[in-house]
């Protein structure tokens, strides 16, 4: 790739514009050597903020449709790269005067995570299990979920990928170790968000089903028994869903039934 930054910067800008034109272009870039070269350059220049900014933004675009990258990319875009991103979210370089790196790198991690369909192969979850602290990471994604924002839904290409932040929470709480990264107060804030969305979303909205699934994972993999936060509100939501008579409600009713069967001690 071009080594002169003045020209390279223009190339990265042009690639970003191309990504907005068609999903096929994103797929071509994903399967090219471009992602690996960007990752290599980022890790080789950990204090060069312009390079980190442009590279992180373009990589976020390339991963934003949730397509799996070729297995050959894992050498440069594997666990070490994700750990590099997570470390800089928690401790950005001292050259990051405008404090851009944590949010840009967070968006990249969220976008990168879209490609993984099961927890067993998820590099992001595996890397987070090895981190000592992820305070900035957890606070920032909780803020995004509360605002119902999807920061990596950059383009209108179809078919649309899953809501990236909600998917990340489902992945995190499907694992006890990564669920444990959240403080109890954070869990309570998360429960507030989950209750609000279950109550507000309509039958047939896939997000309501996802929030119900997230509820089940919170009950299963956190210390919910210690505080029972919003238990009555959960029960009211479950009762209302059971009373719905539309065909669209059946998948949600099945999840509610599974929750009540798995956790009878909470919802007697």
PDB file of C-alpha atoms in Angstrom:
ATOM      1  CA  UNK A   1       0.000   0.000   0.000  1.00  0.00           C
ATOM      2  CA  UNK A   2       1.070   3.608  -0.643  1.00  0.00           C
ATOM      3  CA  UNK A   3       3.451   4.723   2.135  1.00  0.00           C
ATOM      4  CA  UNK A   4       3.302   8.514   1.642  1.00  0.00           C
ATOM      5  CA  UNK A   5       0.685   9.712   4.120  1.00  0.00           C
ATOM      6  CA  UNK A   6      -0.601  12.619   1.994  1.00  0.00           C
ATOM      7  CA  UNK A   7      -1.517  10.198  -0.803  1.00  0.00           C
ATOM      8  CA  UNK A   8      -2.549   7.369   1.504  1.00  0.00           C
ATOM      9  CA  UNK A   9      -4.985   9.667   3.314  1.00  0.00           C
ATOM     10  CA  UNK A  10      -6.709  10.513   0.018  1.00  0.00           C
ATOM     11  CA  UNK A  11      -6.872   6.815  -0.876  1.00  0.00           C
ATOM     12  CA  UNK A  12      -8.535   5.941   2.426  1.00  0.00           C
ATOM     13  CA  UNK A  13     -11.064   8.732   1.919  1.00  0.00           C
ATOM     14  CA  UNK A  14     -11.803   7.447  -1.593  1.00  0.00           C
ATOM     15  CA  UNK A  15     -12.243   3.881  -0.309  1.00  0.00           C
ATOM     16  CA  UNK A  16     -14.721   5.179   2.260  1.00  0.00           C
ATOM     17  CA  UNK A  17     -16.774   6.889  -0.463  1.00  0.00           C
ATOM     18  CA  UNK A  18     -16.718   3.687  -2.532  1.00  0.00           C
ATOM     19  CA  UNK A  19     -18.072   1.701   0.428  1.00  0.00           C
ATOM     20  CA  UNK A  20     -21.134   3.958   0.459  1.00  0.00           C
ATOM     21  CA  UNK A  21     -21.972   3.152  -3.170  1.00  0.00           C
ATOM     22  CA  UNK A  22     -22.644  -0.576  -3.082  1.00  0.00           C
ATOM     23  CA  UNK A  23     -22.441  -3.550  -0.737  1.00  0.00           C
ATOM     24  CA  UNK A  24     -20.453  -5.470  -3.364  1.00  0.00           C
ATOM     25  CA  UNK A  25     -17.593  -2.993  -3.032  1.00  0.00           C
ATOM     26  CA  UNK A  26     -17.478  -3.594   0.729  1.00  0.00           C
ATOM     27  CA  UNK A  27     -17.307  -7.332   0.078  1.00  0.00           C
ATOM     28  CA  UNK A  28     -14.427  -6.878  -2.367  1.00  0.00           C
ATOM     29  CA  UNK A  29     -12.504  -4.787   0.155  1.00  0.00           C
ATOM     30  CA  UNK A  30     -13.196  -7.268   2.960  1.00  0.00           C
ATOM     31  CA  UNK A  31     -11.730 -10.104   0.898  1.00  0.00           C
ATOM     32  CA  UNK A  32      -8.704  -8.114  -0.268  1.00  0.00           C
ATOM     33  CA  UNK A  33      -5.404  -7.491   1.525  1.00  0.00           C
ATOM     34  CA  UNK A  34      -6.671  -4.056   2.598  1.00  0.00           C
ATOM     35  CA  UNK A  35      -7.991  -4.983   6.097  1.00  0.00           C
ATOM     36  CA  UNK A  36      -4.765  -6.747   7.035  1.00  0.00           C
ATOM     37  CA  UNK A  37      -2.627  -3.871   5.801  1.00  0.00           C
ATOM     38  CA  UNK A  38      -4.703  -1.367   7.769  1.00  0.00           C
ATOM     39  CA  UNK A  39      -4.437  -3.468  10.934  1.00  0.00           C
ATOM     40  CA  UNK A  40      -0.687  -3.868  10.488  1.00  0.00           C
ATOM     41  CA  UNK A  41      -0.260  -0.127   9.989  1.00  0.00           C
ATOM     42  CA  UNK A  42      -2.333   0.696  13.080  1.00  0.00           C
ATOM     43  CA  UNK A  43      -0.319  -1.605  15.322  1.00  0.00           C
ATOM     44  CA  UNK A  44       2.948  -0.281  13.869  1.00  0.00           C
ATOM     45  CA  UNK A  45       1.955   3.346  14.508  1.00  0.00           C
ATOM     46  CA  UNK A  46       0.148   3.266  17.872  1.00  0.00           C
ATOM     47  CA  UNK A  47       0.674   6.996  18.554  1.00  0.00           C
ATOM     48  CA  UNK A  48      -0.057   8.366  15.081  1.00  0.00           C
ATOM     49  CA  UNK A  49      -3.594   9.671  15.600  1.00  0.00           C
ATOM     50  CA  UNK A  50      -4.453  10.614  11.972  1.00  0.00           C
ATOM     51  CA  UNK A  51      -3.426   7.153  10.754  1.00  0.00           C
ATOM     52  CA  UNK A  52      -5.326   5.431  13.551  1.00  0.00           C
ATOM     53  CA  UNK A  53      -8.442   7.526  12.890  1.00  0.00           C
ATOM     54  CA  UNK A  54      -8.628   6.969   9.146  1.00  0.00           C
ATOM     55  CA  UNK A  55      -7.734   3.278   9.338  1.00  0.00           C
ATOM     56  CA  UNK A  56     -10.186   2.531  12.160  1.00  0.00           C
ATOM     57  CA  UNK A  57     -13.028   4.310  10.369  1.00  0.00           C
ATOM     58  CA  UNK A  58     -12.443   2.484   7.085  1.00  0.00           C
ATOM     59  CA  UNK A  59     -12.162  -0.890   8.845  1.00  0.00           C
ATOM     60  CA  UNK A  60     -15.435  -0.143  10.647  1.00  0.00           C
ATOM     61  CA  UNK A  61     -17.064   0.400   7.255  1.00  0.00           C
ATOM     62  CA  UNK A  62     -15.580  -2.797   5.831  1.00  0.00           C
ATOM     63  CA  UNK A  63     -16.917  -4.914   8.716  1.00  0.00           C
ATOM     64  CA  UNK A  64     -20.230  -3.048   9.043  1.00  0.00           C
ATOM     65  CA  UNK A  65     -22.331  -5.473   6.977  1.00  0.00           C
ATOM     66  CA  UNK A  66     -21.528  -8.436   9.216  1.00  0.00           C
ATOM     67  CA  UNK A  67     -19.870 -10.573   6.541  1.00  0.00           C
ATOM     68  CA  UNK A  68     -17.210 -13.031   7.693  1.00  0.00           C
ATOM     69  CA  UNK A  69     -13.658 -12.191   6.746  1.00  0.00           C
ATOM     70  CA  UNK A  70     -11.474 -14.849   5.067  1.00  0.00           C
ATOM     71  CA  UNK A  71      -9.646 -17.157   7.448  1.00  0.00           C
ATOM     72  CA  UNK A  72      -6.340 -15.876   6.044  1.00  0.00           C
ATOM     73  CA  UNK A  73      -7.065 -12.484   7.643  1.00  0.00           C
ATOM     74  CA  UNK A  74      -6.873 -13.854  11.178  1.00  0.00           C
ATOM     75  CA  UNK A  75      -3.081 -13.632  11.224  1.00  0.00           C
ATOM     76  CA  UNK A  76      -3.219  -9.814  11.163  1.00  0.00           C
ATOM     77  CA  UNK A  77      -6.793  -9.262  12.370  1.00  0.00           C
ATOM     78  CA  UNK A  78      -6.914 -11.914  15.082  1.00  0.00           C
ATOM     79  CA  UNK A  79      -6.758 -11.847  18.892  1.00  0.00           C
ATOM     80  CA  UNK A  80      -3.703  -9.587  19.136  1.00  0.00           C
ATOM     81  CA  UNK A  81      -5.379  -6.926  17.043  1.00  0.00           C
ATOM     82  CA  UNK A  82      -8.552  -6.992  19.161  1.00  0.00           C
ATOM     83  CA  UNK A  83      -6.491  -6.804  22.363  1.00  0.00           C
ATOM     84  CA  UNK A  84      -4.679  -3.806  20.846  1.00  0.00           C
ATOM     85  CA  UNK A  85      -8.039  -2.099  20.239  1.00  0.00           C
ATOM     86  CA  UNK A  86      -9.376  -2.918  23.712  1.00  0.00           C
ATOM     87  CA  UNK A  87      -6.194  -1.679  25.394  1.00  0.00           C
ATOM     88  CA  UNK A  88      -6.465   1.644  23.583  1.00  0.00           C
ATOM     89  CA  UNK A  89     -10.123   2.033  24.514  1.00  0.00           C
ATOM     90  CA  UNK A  90      -9.120   1.771  28.175  1.00  0.00           C
ATOM     91  CA  UNK A  91      -5.827   3.662  27.859  1.00  0.00           C
ATOM     92  CA  UNK A  92      -5.703   5.804  24.707  1.00  0.00           C
ATOM     93  CA  UNK A  93      -2.326   7.132  23.539  1.00  0.00           C
ATOM     94  CA  UNK A  94      -1.162  10.400  25.073  1.00  0.00           C
ATOM     95  CA  UNK A  95      -1.131  11.902  21.578  1.00  0.00           C
ATOM     96  CA  UNK A  96      -4.934  11.576  21.395  1.00  0.00           C
ATOM     97  CA  UNK A  97      -5.531  15.180  22.456  1.00  0.00           C
ATOM     98  CA  UNK A  98      -9.145  15.279  21.201  1.00  0.00           C
ATOM     99  CA  UNK A  99     -10.023  11.916  22.799  1.00  0.00           C
ATOM    100  CA  UNK A 100     -11.189  10.376  19.527  1.00  0.00           C
ATOM    101  CA  UNK A 101      -9.514   6.980  19.763  1.00  0.00           C
ATOM    102  CA  UNK A 102     -11.739   5.271  22.380  1.00  0.00           C
ATOM    103  CA  UNK A 103     -14.961   5.865  20.415  1.00  0.00           C
ATOM    104  CA  UNK A 104     -13.422   5.079  17.023  1.00  0.00           C
ATOM    105  CA  UNK A 105     -11.849   1.869  18.299  1.00  0.00           C
ATOM    106  CA  UNK A 106     -15.048   0.930  20.118  1.00  0.00           C
ATOM    107  CA  UNK A 107     -17.023   1.275  16.890  1.00  0.00           C
ATOM    108  CA  UNK A 108     -14.465  -0.921  15.157  1.00  0.00           C
ATOM    109  CA  UNK A 109     -14.777  -3.637  17.818  1.00  0.00           C
ATOM    110  CA  UNK A 110     -18.587  -3.479  17.590  1.00  0.00           C
ATOM    111  CA  UNK A 111     -18.455  -3.703  13.791  1.00  0.00           C
ATOM    112  CA  UNK A 112     -15.875  -6.526  13.839  1.00  0.00           C
ATOM    113  CA  UNK A 113     -18.079  -8.500  16.237  1.00  0.00           C
ATOM    114  CA  UNK A 114     -20.959  -8.639  13.738  1.00  0.00           C
ATOM    115  CA  UNK A 115     -19.324 -11.457  11.777  1.00  0.00           C
ATOM    116  CA  UNK A 116     -19.366 -14.017  14.604  1.00  0.00           C
ATOM    117  CA  UNK A 117     -22.395 -16.272  14.818  1.00  0.00           C
ATOM    118  CA  UNK A 118     -21.540 -18.322  17.911  1.00  0.00           C
ATOM    119  CA  UNK A 119     -19.680 -17.631  21.151  1.00  0.00           C
ATOM    120  CA  UNK A 120     -17.239 -20.517  20.629  1.00  0.00           C
ATOM    121  CA  UNK A 121     -15.525 -18.801  17.704  1.00  0.00           C
ATOM    122  CA  UNK A 122     -15.931 -15.189  18.811  1.00  0.00           C
ATOM    123  CA  UNK A 123     -12.519 -13.522  18.987  1.00  0.00           C
ATOM    124  CA  UNK A 124     -13.938 -10.404  20.665  1.00  0.00           C
ATOM    125  CA  UNK A 125     -15.497 -12.392  23.510  1.00  0.00           C
ATOM    126  CA  UNK A 126     -12.375 -14.530  23.881  1.00  0.00           C
ATOM    127  CA  UNK A 127     -10.200 -11.406  24.101  1.00  0.00           C
ATOM    128  CA  UNK A 128     -12.497  -9.731  26.629  1.00  0.00           C
ATOM    129  CA  UNK A 129     -12.313 -12.799  28.864  1.00  0.00           C
ATOM    130  CA  UNK A 130      -8.582 -12.165  29.197  1.00  0.00           C
ATOM    131  CA  UNK A 131      -8.829  -8.475  30.064  1.00  0.00           C
ATOM    132  CA  UNK A 132      -8.319  -7.332  33.648  1.00  0.00           C
ATOM    133  CA  UNK A 133     -10.487  -4.240  33.297  1.00  0.00           C
ATOM    134  CA  UNK A 134     -12.971  -3.121  30.658  1.00  0.00           C
ATOM    135  CA  UNK A 135     -14.540  -0.204  32.525  1.00  0.00           C
ATOM    136  CA  UNK A 136     -14.417   2.295  29.673  1.00  0.00           C
ATOM    137  CA  UNK A 137     -15.580  -0.335  27.181  1.00  0.00           C
ATOM    138  CA  UNK A 138     -18.609  -1.396  29.246  1.00  0.00           C
ATOM    139  CA  UNK A 139     -19.616   2.170  30.115  1.00  0.00           C
ATOM    140  CA  UNK A 140     -19.477   3.275  26.490  1.00  0.00           C
ATOM    141  CA  UNK A 141     -21.502   0.387  25.071  1.00  0.00           C
ATOM    142  CA  UNK A 142     -24.080   0.799  27.841  1.00  0.00           C
ATOM    143  CA  UNK A 143     -24.408   4.463  26.868  1.00  0.00           C
ATOM    144  CA  UNK A 144     -24.952   3.478  23.224  1.00  0.00           C
ATOM    145  CA  UNK A 145     -27.598   0.901  24.117  1.00  0.00           C
ATOM    146  CA  UNK A 146     -29.424   3.385  26.325  1.00  0.00           C
ATOM    147  CA  UNK A 147     -29.591   5.827  23.420  1.00  0.00           C
ATOM    148  CA  UNK A 148     -30.682   2.981  21.108  1.00  0.00           C
ATOM    149  CA  UNK A 149     -27.874   3.927  18.736  1.00  0.00           C
ATOM    150  CA  UNK A 150     -26.181   1.671  16.231  1.00  0.00           C
ATOM    151  CA  UNK A 151     -22.933   3.529  15.471  1.00  0.00           C
ATOM    152  CA  UNK A 152     -21.850   1.138  12.722  1.00  0.00           C
ATOM    153  CA  UNK A 153     -25.078   1.216  10.696  1.00  0.00           C
ATOM    154  CA  UNK A 154     -23.321   3.640   8.385  1.00  0.00           C
ATOM    155  CA  UNK A 155     -24.905   2.631   5.074  1.00  0.00           C
ATOM    156  CA  UNK A 156     -28.409   1.728   3.910  1.00  0.00           C
ATOM    157  CA  UNK A 157     -27.267  -1.396   2.076  1.00  0.00           C
ATOM    158  CA  UNK A 158     -29.562  -4.421   2.281  1.00  0.00           C
ATOM    159  CA  UNK A 159     -29.979  -6.915   3.770  1.00  0.00           C
ATOM    160  CA  UNK A 160     -29.334  -4.942   6.935  1.00  0.00           C
ATOM    161  CA  UNK A 161     -27.079  -6.602   9.524  1.00  0.00           C
ATOM    162  CA  UNK A 162     -28.307  -7.133  13.110  1.00  0.00           C
ATOM    163  CA  UNK A 163     -28.314  -4.177  15.491  1.00  0.00           C
ATOM    164  CA  UNK A 164     -24.607  -4.233  16.311  1.00  0.00           C
ATOM    165  CA  UNK A 165     -24.777  -2.993  19.919  1.00  0.00           C
ATOM    166  CA  UNK A 166     -27.650  -5.278  20.884  1.00  0.00           C
ATOM    167  CA  UNK A 167     -25.847  -8.228  19.283  1.00  0.00           C
ATOM    168  CA  UNK A 168     -22.715  -7.407  21.271  1.00  0.00           C
ATOM    169  CA  UNK A 169     -24.689  -7.396  24.537  1.00  0.00           C
ATOM    170  CA  UNK A 170     -26.237 -10.762  23.685  1.00  0.00           C
ATOM    171  CA  UNK A 171     -22.757 -12.156  23.014  1.00  0.00           C
ATOM    172  CA  UNK A 172     -21.326 -10.665  26.213  1.00  0.00           C
ATOM    173  CA  UNK A 173     -24.094 -11.982  28.463  1.00  0.00           C
ATOM    174  CA  UNK A 174     -24.057 -15.397  26.864  1.00  0.00           C
ATOM    175  CA  UNK A 175     -20.794 -15.905  28.740  1.00  0.00           C
ATOM    176  CA  UNK A 176     -20.407 -15.686  32.526  1.00  0.00           C
ATOM    177  CA  UNK A 177     -16.860 -14.343  32.335  1.00  0.00           C
ATOM    178  CA  UNK A 178     -17.722 -11.405  30.084  1.00  0.00           C
ATOM    179  CA  UNK A 179     -21.006 -10.740  31.904  1.00  0.00           C
ATOM    180  CA  UNK A 180     -18.877 -10.397  35.030  1.00  0.00           C
ATOM    181  CA  UNK A 181     -17.067  -7.409  33.487  1.00  0.00           C
ATOM    182  CA  UNK A 182     -20.096  -5.270  34.381  1.00  0.00           C
ATOM    183  CA  UNK A 183     -20.484  -3.793  37.854  1.00  0.00           C
ATOM    184  CA  UNK A 184     -23.763  -4.390  39.694  1.00  0.00           C
ATOM    185  CA  UNK A 185     -24.864  -0.781  39.133  1.00  0.00           C
ATOM    186  CA  UNK A 186     -24.196  -1.216  35.414  1.00  0.00           C
ATOM    187  CA  UNK A 187     -26.308  -4.369  35.423  1.00  0.00           C
ATOM    188  CA  UNK A 188     -29.155  -2.430  37.036  1.00  0.00           C
ATOM    189  CA  UNK A 189     -28.926   0.285  34.377  1.00  0.00           C
ATOM    190  CA  UNK A 190     -28.935  -2.435  31.719  1.00  0.00           C
ATOM    191  CA  UNK A 191     -32.029  -4.009  33.278  1.00  0.00           C
ATOM    192  CA  UNK A 192     -33.758  -0.604  33.195  1.00  0.00           C
ATOM    193  CA  UNK A 193     -33.012  -0.394  29.462  1.00  0.00           C
ATOM    194  CA  UNK A 194     -34.207  -3.957  28.841  1.00  0.00           C
ATOM    195  CA  UNK A 195     -37.480  -3.440  30.738  1.00  0.00           C
ATOM    196  CA  UNK A 196     -38.152  -0.176  28.895  1.00  0.00           C
ATOM    197  CA  UNK A 197     -37.664  -1.750  25.486  1.00  0.00           C
ATOM    198  CA  UNK A 198     -39.677  -4.885  26.232  1.00  0.00           C
ATOM    199  CA  UNK A 199     -42.517  -2.619  27.385  1.00  0.00           C
ATOM    200  CA  UNK A 200     -42.289  -0.196  24.446  1.00  0.00           C
ATOM    201  CA  UNK A 201     -41.643  -2.475  21.466  1.00  0.00           C
ATOM    202  CA  UNK A 202     -44.526  -4.039  19.560  1.00  0.00           C
ATOM    203  CA  UNK A 203     -45.288  -7.695  18.745  1.00  0.00           C
ATOM    204  CA  UNK A 204     -43.382  -8.777  15.653  1.00  0.00           C
ATOM    205  CA  UNK A 205     -40.498  -6.369  16.255  1.00  0.00           C
ATOM    206  CA  UNK A 206     -37.394  -8.539  16.247  1.00  0.00           C
ATOM    207  CA  UNK A 207     -35.763  -6.262  18.799  1.00  0.00           C
ATOM    208  CA  UNK A 208     -38.349  -7.178  21.440  1.00  0.00           C
ATOM    209  CA  UNK A 209     -37.436 -10.828  20.977  1.00  0.00           C
ATOM    210  CA  UNK A 210     -33.753  -9.940  21.341  1.00  0.00           C
ATOM    211  CA  UNK A 211     -34.361  -7.935  24.514  1.00  0.00           C
ATOM    212  CA  UNK A 212     -36.312 -10.855  25.980  1.00  0.00           C
ATOM    213  CA  UNK A 213     -33.376 -13.111  25.170  1.00  0.00           C
ATOM    214  CA  UNK A 214     -31.017 -10.605  26.790  1.00  0.00           C
ATOM    215  CA  UNK A 215     -33.255 -10.646  29.869  1.00  0.00           C
ATOM    216  CA  UNK A 216     -32.892 -14.422  30.060  1.00  0.00           C
ATOM    217  CA  UNK A 217     -29.099 -14.199  29.795  1.00  0.00           C
ATOM    218  CA  UNK A 218     -28.917 -11.527  32.512  1.00  0.00           C
ATOM    219  CA  UNK A 219     -30.946 -13.727  34.842  1.00  0.00           C
ATOM    220  CA  UNK A 220     -28.740 -16.717  34.028  1.00  0.00           C
ATOM    221  CA  UNK A 221     -25.243 -15.267  34.040  1.00  0.00           C
ATOM    222  CA  UNK A 222     -25.243 -12.423  36.584  1.00  0.00           C
ATOM    223  CA  UNK A 223     -25.862 -12.001  40.307  1.00  0.00           C
ATOM    224  CA  UNK A 224     -29.514 -11.108  39.749  1.00  0.00           C
ATOM    225  CA  UNK A 225     -30.571 -13.054  42.852  1.00  0.00           C
ATOM    226  CA  UNK A 226     -28.721 -10.522  45.020  1.00  0.00           C
ATOM    227  CA  UNK A 227     -30.829  -7.498  44.051  1.00  0.00           C
ATOM    228  CA  UNK A 228     -33.878  -8.687  42.019  1.00  0.00           C
ATOM    229  CA  UNK A 229     -33.905  -5.296  40.294  1.00  0.00           C
ATOM    230  CA  UNK A 230     -37.159  -4.523  38.425  1.00  0.00           C
ATOM    231  CA  UNK A 231     -38.587  -7.990  39.097  1.00  0.00           C
ATOM    232  CA  UNK A 232     -42.167  -6.685  39.312  1.00  0.00           C
ATOM    233  CA  UNK A 233     -41.765  -4.745  36.065  1.00  0.00           C
ATOM    234  CA  UNK A 234     -40.434  -7.853  34.335  1.00  0.00           C
ATOM    235  CA  UNK A 235     -43.457  -9.812  35.524  1.00  0.00           C
ATOM    236  CA  UNK A 236     -45.859  -7.131  34.268  1.00  0.00           C
ATOM    237  CA  UNK A 237     -44.191  -7.210  30.847  1.00  0.00           C
ATOM    238  CA  UNK A 238     -44.359 -11.003  30.732  1.00  0.00           C
ATOM    239  CA  UNK A 239     -48.042 -10.993  31.703  1.00  0.00           C
ATOM    240  CA  UNK A 240     -48.884  -8.458  29.005  1.00  0.00           C
ATOM    241  CA  UNK A 241     -47.055 -10.483  26.365  1.00  0.00           C
ATOM    242  CA  UNK A 242     -48.913 -13.638  27.419  1.00  0.00           C
ATOM    243  CA  UNK A 243     -52.208 -11.770  26.998  1.00  0.00           C
ATOM    244  CA  UNK A 244     -51.448 -10.782  23.402  1.00  0.00           C
ATOM    245  CA  UNK A 245     -53.459 -12.751  20.864  1.00  0.00           C
ATOM    246  CA  UNK A 246     -51.614 -12.058  17.622  1.00  0.00           C
ATOM    247  CA  UNK A 247     -49.642 -14.640  15.689  1.00  0.00           C
ATOM    248  CA  UNK A 248     -46.651 -12.287  15.817  1.00  0.00           C
ATOM    249  CA  UNK A 249     -46.533 -12.619  19.608  1.00  0.00           C
ATOM    250  CA  UNK A 250     -45.904 -16.364  19.650  1.00  0.00           C
ATOM    251  CA  UNK A 251     -42.071 -16.275  19.413  1.00  0.00           C
ATOM    252  CA  UNK A 252     -41.964 -13.761  22.276  1.00  0.00           C
ATOM    253  CA  UNK A 253     -44.420 -15.834  24.296  1.00  0.00           C
ATOM    254  CA  UNK A 254     -42.198 -18.884  23.834  1.00  0.00           C
ATOM    255  CA  UNK A 255     -39.191 -16.992  25.223  1.00  0.00           C
ATOM    256  CA  UNK A 256     -41.233 -15.719  28.180  1.00  0.00           C
ATOM    257  CA  UNK A 257     -42.399 -19.264  28.891  1.00  0.00           C
ATOM    258  CA  UNK A 258     -38.788 -20.475  28.792  1.00  0.00           C
ATOM    259  CA  UNK A 259     -37.735 -17.690  31.202  1.00  0.00           C
ATOM    260  CA  UNK A 260     -40.483 -18.561  33.674  1.00  0.00           C
ATOM    261  CA  UNK A 261     -39.612 -22.257  33.482  1.00  0.00           C
ATOM    262  CA  UNK A 262     -35.890 -21.609  34.006  1.00  0.00           C
ATOM    263  CA  UNK A 263     -36.289 -19.066  36.821  1.00  0.00           C
ATOM    264  CA  UNK A 264     -39.407 -19.953  38.826  1.00  0.00           C
ATOM    265  CA  UNK A 265     -37.668 -18.654  41.970  1.00  0.00           C
ATOM    266  CA  UNK A 266     -37.881 -15.095  40.634  1.00  0.00           C
ATOM    267  CA  UNK A 267     -41.393 -15.087  39.196  1.00  0.00           C
ATOM    268  CA  UNK A 268     -43.747 -16.978  41.485  1.00  0.00           C
TER     269      UNK A 268
END
